[in-house]
PDB file of C-alpha atoms in Angstrom:
ATOM      1  CA  UNK A 163       0.000   0.000   0.000  1.00 61.00           C
ATOM      2  CA  UNK A 164       1.090   3.434  -0.846  1.00 70.00           C
ATOM      3  CA  UNK A 165       0.975   6.195   1.609  1.00 71.00           C
ATOM      4  CA  UNK A 166       0.229   9.699   0.520  1.00 73.00           C
ATOM      5  CA  UNK A 167       2.497  12.258   2.002  1.00 75.00           C
ATOM      6  CA  UNK A 168       0.683  15.272   3.212  1.00 77.00           C
ATOM      7  CA  UNK A 169       2.438  18.502   3.749  1.00 78.00           C
ATOM      8  CA  UNK A 170       1.514  19.968   6.989  1.00 83.00           C
ATOM      9  CA  UNK A 171       1.885  23.694   7.372  1.00 82.00           C
ATOM     10  CA  UNK A 172       1.941  25.490  10.619  1.00 88.00           C
ATOM     11  CA  UNK A 173      -0.109  28.594  11.290  1.00 88.00           C
ATOM     12  CA  UNK A 174       3.014  30.730  10.998  1.00 90.00           C
ATOM     13  CA  UNK A 175       3.775  29.298   7.564  1.00 90.00           C
ATOM     14  CA  UNK A 176       0.214  30.027   6.439  1.00 90.00           C
ATOM     15  CA  UNK A 177       0.504  33.626   7.626  1.00 93.00           C
ATOM     16  CA  UNK A 178       3.869  34.005   5.879  1.00 94.00           C
ATOM     17  CA  UNK A 179       2.411  32.745   2.576  1.00 93.00           C
ATOM     18  CA  UNK A 180      -0.481  35.201   2.872  1.00 95.00           C
ATOM     19  CA  UNK A 181       1.948  38.025   3.628  1.00 96.00           C
ATOM     20  CA  UNK A 182       4.159  37.203   0.609  1.00 96.00           C
ATOM     21  CA  UNK A 183       1.139  36.941  -1.679  1.00 96.00           C
ATOM     22  CA  UNK A 184      -0.179  40.335  -0.490  1.00 97.00           C
ATOM     23  CA  UNK A 185       3.251  41.893  -1.102  1.00 97.00           C
ATOM     24  CA  UNK A 186       3.355  40.430  -4.631  1.00 97.00           C
ATOM     25  CA  UNK A 187      -0.148  41.735  -5.415  1.00 97.00           C
ATOM     26  CA  UNK A 188       0.767  45.232  -4.136  1.00 97.00           C
ATOM     27  CA  UNK A 189       3.988  45.269  -6.195  1.00 97.00           C
ATOM     28  CA  UNK A 190       2.065  44.152  -9.298  1.00 97.00           C
ATOM     29  CA  UNK A 191      -0.482  46.955  -8.786  1.00 96.00           C
ATOM     30  CA  UNK A 192       2.229  49.593  -8.291  1.00 96.00           C
ATOM     31  CA  UNK A 193       4.070  48.361 -11.386  1.00 94.00           C
ATOM     32  CA  UNK A 194       0.852  48.455 -13.404  1.00 94.00           C
ATOM     33  CA  UNK A 195       0.069  51.991 -12.281  1.00 93.00           C
ATOM     34  CA  UNK A 196       3.624  53.059 -13.166  1.00 92.00           C
ATOM     35  CA  UNK A 197       3.374  51.595 -16.672  1.00 90.00           C
ATOM     36  CA  UNK A 198      -0.084  53.097 -17.241  1.00 89.00           C
ATOM     37  CA  UNK A 199       1.182  56.501 -16.112  1.00 89.00           C
ATOM     38  CA  UNK A 200       4.184  56.330 -18.461  1.00 87.00           C
ATOM     39  CA  UNK A 201       1.989  55.143 -21.343  1.00 84.00           C
ATOM     40  CA  UNK A 202      -0.989  57.482 -21.004  1.00 84.00           C
ATOM     41  CA  UNK A 203      -0.017  60.475 -18.869  1.00 84.00           C
ATOM     42  CA  UNK A 204       3.594  61.290 -19.752  1.00 82.00           C
ATOM     43  CA  UNK A 205       3.378  59.395 -23.060  1.00 79.00           C
ATOM     44  CA  UNK A 206       7.071  58.566 -23.027  1.00 78.00           C
ATOM     45  CA  UNK A 207       6.908  54.807 -22.624  1.00 74.00           C
ATOM     46  CA  UNK A 208       6.801  54.022 -26.344  1.00 72.00           C
ATOM     47  CA  UNK A 209       8.481  57.203 -27.676  1.00 70.00           C
ATOM     48  CA  UNK A 210      12.051  56.695 -26.508  1.00 62.00           C
ATOM     49  CA  UNK A 211      13.669  58.590 -29.427  1.00 59.00           C
ATOM     50  CA  UNK A 212      11.495  61.670 -28.954  1.00 54.00           C
ATOM     51  CA  UNK A 213      12.194  61.939 -25.234  1.00 48.00           C
ATOM     52  CA  UNK A 214      15.947  61.805 -25.794  1.00 54.00           C
ATOM     53  CA  UNK A 215      15.792  64.680 -28.259  1.00 54.00           C
ATOM     54  CA  UNK A 216      13.399  66.814 -26.247  1.00 55.00           C
ATOM     55  CA  UNK A 217      15.574  66.632 -23.142  1.00 59.00           C
ATOM     56  CA  UNK A 218      18.608  68.184 -24.835  1.00 67.00           C
ATOM     57  CA  UNK A 219      19.555  71.534 -23.358  1.00 64.00           C
ATOM     58  CA  UNK A 220      21.715  73.947 -25.251  1.00 65.00           C
ATOM     59  CA  UNK A 221      23.522  76.768 -23.519  1.00 58.00           C
ATOM     60  CA  UNK A 222      24.416  79.815 -25.541  1.00 63.00           C
ATOM     61  CA  UNK A 223      27.519  81.330 -24.013  1.00 62.00           C
ATOM     62  CA  UNK A 224      27.381  84.342 -26.327  1.00 70.00           C
ATOM     63  CA  UNK A 225      24.075  85.643 -24.995  1.00 72.00           C
ATOM     64  CA  UNK A 226      23.806  87.621 -21.788  1.00 74.00           C
ATOM     65  CA  UNK A 227      21.338  89.640 -19.793  1.00 77.00           C
ATOM     66  CA  UNK A 228      21.744  93.298 -18.937  1.00 80.00           C
ATOM     67  CA  UNK A 229      22.611  92.467 -15.330  1.00 80.00           C
ATOM     68  CA  UNK A 230      25.669  90.499 -16.487  1.00 79.00           C
ATOM     69  CA  UNK A 231      27.063  92.973 -19.022  1.00 82.00           C
ATOM     70  CA  UNK A 232      29.823  94.285 -16.791  1.00 84.00           C
ATOM     71  CA  UNK A 233      31.034  90.989 -15.320  1.00 82.00           C
ATOM     72  CA  UNK A 234      32.008  88.855 -18.281  1.00 83.00           C
ATOM     73  CA  UNK A 235      35.197  86.790 -17.886  1.00 83.00           C
ATOM     74  CA  UNK A 236      37.303  88.893 -20.272  1.00 86.00           C
ATOM     75  CA  UNK A 237      39.044  92.190 -19.709  1.00 89.00           C
ATOM     76  CA  UNK A 238      37.885  93.641 -23.028  1.00 90.00           C
ATOM     77  CA  UNK A 239      34.834  92.648 -25.085  1.00 89.00           C
ATOM     78  CA  UNK A 240      31.834  93.908 -27.048  1.00 89.00           C
ATOM     79  CA  UNK A 241      28.180  93.725 -26.073  1.00 89.00           C
ATOM     80  CA  UNK A 242      25.518  94.161 -28.771  1.00 88.00           C
ATOM     81  CA  UNK A 243      22.195  95.185 -27.241  1.00 88.00           C
ATOM     82  CA  UNK A 244      19.117  95.004 -29.492  1.00 87.00           C
ATOM     83  CA  UNK A 245      15.719  93.403 -29.971  1.00 84.00           C
ATOM     84  CA  UNK A 246      16.289  90.255 -32.031  1.00 83.00           C
ATOM     85  CA  UNK A 247      12.658  90.368 -33.259  1.00 84.00           C
ATOM     86  CA  UNK A 248      12.770  93.949 -34.579  1.00 82.00           C
ATOM     87  CA  UNK A 249      12.867  94.971 -38.218  1.00 80.00           C
ATOM     88  CA  UNK A 250      16.482  96.131 -37.927  1.00 78.00           C
ATOM     89  CA  UNK A 251      17.577  92.819 -36.435  1.00 83.00           C
ATOM     90  CA  UNK A 252      18.546  91.323 -39.794  1.00 84.00           C
ATOM     91  CA  UNK A 253      20.946  94.196 -40.532  1.00 85.00           C
ATOM     92  CA  UNK A 254      22.549  93.851 -37.111  1.00 86.00           C
ATOM     93  CA  UNK A 255      22.746  90.079 -37.504  1.00 86.00           C
ATOM     94  CA  UNK A 256      24.684  90.577 -40.735  1.00 85.00           C
ATOM     95  CA  UNK A 257      27.104  92.964 -39.014  1.00 85.00           C
ATOM     96  CA  UNK A 258      27.549  90.507 -36.129  1.00 84.00           C
ATOM     97  CA  UNK A 259      28.068  87.574 -38.500  1.00 85.00           C
ATOM     98  CA  UNK A 260      30.711  89.524 -40.444  1.00 84.00           C
ATOM     99  CA  UNK A 261      32.444  90.319 -37.150  1.00 83.00           C
ATOM    100  CA  UNK A 262      32.346  86.696 -35.991  1.00 83.00           C
ATOM    101  CA  UNK A 263      33.731  85.478 -39.323  1.00 83.00           C
ATOM    102  CA  UNK A 264      36.827  87.630 -38.981  1.00 79.00           C
ATOM    103  CA  UNK A 265      39.965  85.606 -38.476  1.00 78.00           C
ATOM    104  CA  UNK A 266      42.300  88.198 -36.979  1.00 79.00           C
ATOM    105  CA  UNK A 267      43.700  87.331 -33.567  1.00 74.00           C
ATOM    106  CA  UNK A 268      42.967  90.774 -32.124  1.00 72.00           C
ATOM    107  CA  UNK A 269      39.218  90.233 -32.474  1.00 80.00           C
ATOM    108  CA  UNK A 270      37.418  90.688 -29.156  1.00 85.00           C
ATOM    109  CA  UNK A 271      34.687  88.464 -27.744  1.00 85.00           C
ATOM    110  CA  UNK A 272      31.091  89.536 -28.370  1.00 86.00           C
ATOM    111  CA  UNK A 273      27.993  89.004 -26.272  1.00 88.00           C
ATOM    112  CA  UNK A 274      24.422  89.531 -27.403  1.00 87.00           C
ATOM    113  CA  UNK A 275      21.758  91.031 -25.130  1.00 87.00           C
ATOM    114  CA  UNK A 276      18.253  90.535 -26.502  1.00 87.00           C
ATOM    115  CA  UNK A 277      15.919  93.333 -25.450  1.00 86.00           C
ATOM    116  CA  UNK A 278      12.982  91.095 -26.410  1.00 84.00           C
ATOM    117  CA  UNK A 279      13.866  88.851 -23.458  1.00 83.00           C
ATOM    118  CA  UNK A 280      11.621  89.631 -20.461  1.00 85.00           C
ATOM    119  CA  UNK A 281      14.682  89.870 -18.193  1.00 84.00           C
ATOM    120  CA  UNK A 282      16.004  92.763 -20.305  1.00 83.00           C
ATOM    121  CA  UNK A 283      12.732  94.530 -21.176  1.00 82.00           C
ATOM    122  CA  UNK A 284      12.992  97.022 -18.285  1.00 84.00           C
ATOM    123  CA  UNK A 285      16.193  98.428 -19.803  1.00 85.00           C
ATOM    124  CA  UNK A 286      14.571  99.359 -23.148  1.00 84.00           C
ATOM    125  CA  UNK A 287      13.291 102.902 -23.612  1.00 82.00           C
ATOM    126  CA  UNK A 288      14.320 104.698 -26.841  1.00 80.00           C
ATOM    127  CA  UNK A 289      13.120 108.074 -25.518  1.00 83.00           C
ATOM    128  CA  UNK A 290      15.236 107.883 -22.349  1.00 84.00           C
ATOM    129  CA  UNK A 291      18.358 106.207 -23.730  1.00 84.00           C
ATOM    130  CA  UNK A 292      21.324 106.872 -21.430  1.00 82.00           C
ATOM    131  CA  UNK A 293      24.475 107.132 -23.550  1.00 82.00           C
ATOM    132  CA  UNK A 294      26.550 108.097 -20.519  1.00 81.00           C
ATOM    133  CA  UNK A 295      25.682 105.005 -18.494  1.00 80.00           C
ATOM    134  CA  UNK A 296      28.535 103.615 -16.470  1.00 77.00           C
ATOM    135  CA  UNK A 297      26.913 100.566 -14.920  1.00 77.00           C
ATOM    136  CA  UNK A 298      23.911  98.305 -14.798  1.00 80.00           C
ATOM    137  CA  UNK A 299      21.979 100.579 -12.442  1.00 81.00           C
ATOM    138  CA  UNK A 300      21.779 103.397 -14.976  1.00 83.00           C
ATOM    139  CA  UNK A 301      21.633 101.457 -18.275  1.00 86.00           C
ATOM    140  CA  UNK A 302      18.770 102.422 -20.574  1.00 86.00           C
ATOM    141  CA  UNK A 303      18.969 101.307 -24.201  1.00 85.00           C
ATOM    142  CA  UNK A 304      17.343 102.313 -27.453  1.00 84.00           C
ATOM    143  CA  UNK A 305      16.768 100.159 -30.536  1.00 85.00           C
ATOM    144  CA  UNK A 306      20.418  99.150 -30.944  1.00 86.00           C
ATOM    145  CA  UNK A 307      23.553  99.755 -28.951  1.00 87.00           C
ATOM    146  CA  UNK A 308      27.099  98.470 -29.170  1.00 89.00           C
ATOM    147  CA  UNK A 309      29.085  98.652 -25.948  1.00 88.00           C
ATOM    148  CA  UNK A 310      32.807  98.163 -25.718  1.00 89.00           C
ATOM    149  CA  UNK A 311      33.702  97.121 -22.196  1.00 88.00           C
ATOM    150  CA  UNK A 312      37.292  97.398 -21.028  1.00 89.00           C
ATOM    151  CA  UNK A 313      38.456  96.752 -17.502  1.00 87.00           C
ATOM    152  CA  UNK A 314      34.898  96.590 -16.195  1.00 84.00           C
ATOM    153  CA  UNK A 315      33.983 100.030 -17.575  1.00 87.00           C
ATOM    154  CA  UNK A 316      32.057 101.201 -20.638  1.00 86.00           C
ATOM    155  CA  UNK A 317      34.697 102.460 -23.048  1.00 88.00           C
ATOM    156  CA  UNK A 318      32.447 103.022 -26.092  1.00 88.00           C
ATOM    157  CA  UNK A 319      28.681 103.437 -26.457  1.00 88.00           C
ATOM    158  CA  UNK A 320      27.661 103.381 -30.136  1.00 87.00           C
ATOM    159  CA  UNK A 321      24.070 103.565 -31.430  1.00 86.00           C
ATOM    160  CA  UNK A 322      24.488 104.459 -35.124  1.00 87.00           C
ATOM    161  CA  UNK A 323      24.386 101.386 -37.408  1.00 86.00           C
ATOM    162  CA  UNK A 324      27.138 102.677 -39.733  1.00 87.00           C
ATOM    163  CA  UNK A 325      29.428 103.404 -36.779  1.00 89.00           C
ATOM    164  CA  UNK A 326      28.656  99.984 -35.263  1.00 86.00           C
ATOM    165  CA  UNK A 327      29.614  98.332 -38.555  1.00 85.00           C
ATOM    166  CA  UNK A 328      32.780 100.448 -38.755  1.00 87.00           C
ATOM    167  CA  UNK A 329      33.768  99.530 -35.174  1.00 86.00           C
ATOM    168  CA  UNK A 330      33.180  95.813 -35.616  1.00 84.00           C
ATOM    169  CA  UNK A 331      34.400  95.429 -39.208  1.00 81.00           C
ATOM    170  CA  UNK A 332      36.945  98.143 -39.969  1.00 80.00           C
ATOM    171  CA  UNK A 333      38.093  98.349 -43.553  1.00 72.00           C
ATOM    172  CA  UNK A 334      41.761  97.533 -43.942  1.00 51.00           C
TER     173      UNK A 334
END
């Protein structure tokens, strides 16, 4: 005769099995909620290529805000202040591009301050332009301004487009 072997579990073993099964059910629910959130709320579960591209951050070291004009890391440099969305922006962009394409070693660094940026908007007032400004506290710009900063001080303040072009791209 064959005897059947019965497994006898103690009360503690039964409680442990219930506990483990509850933990597994909770983990499965949390994992399901996570996957549903990624799939339907953030929509990045199946779009791996798009999320990699959208998370790229580019830093433009040539742009600045008015508050940082005087403390750039060079002793001598230019700062072009203008609204990049204005009608005259294309002319200034051409002048800046010609300057940046120069190959001479004496060429200074240039920073761009966009008056269209909300951080710079308080410093734009063509009627009250301050051509004798010496620091950030008394800067007030018109439509276009080229500053030449040397030793932490404003050396040149040019607003005329022809003079800006002549300063940045002198004829040899």
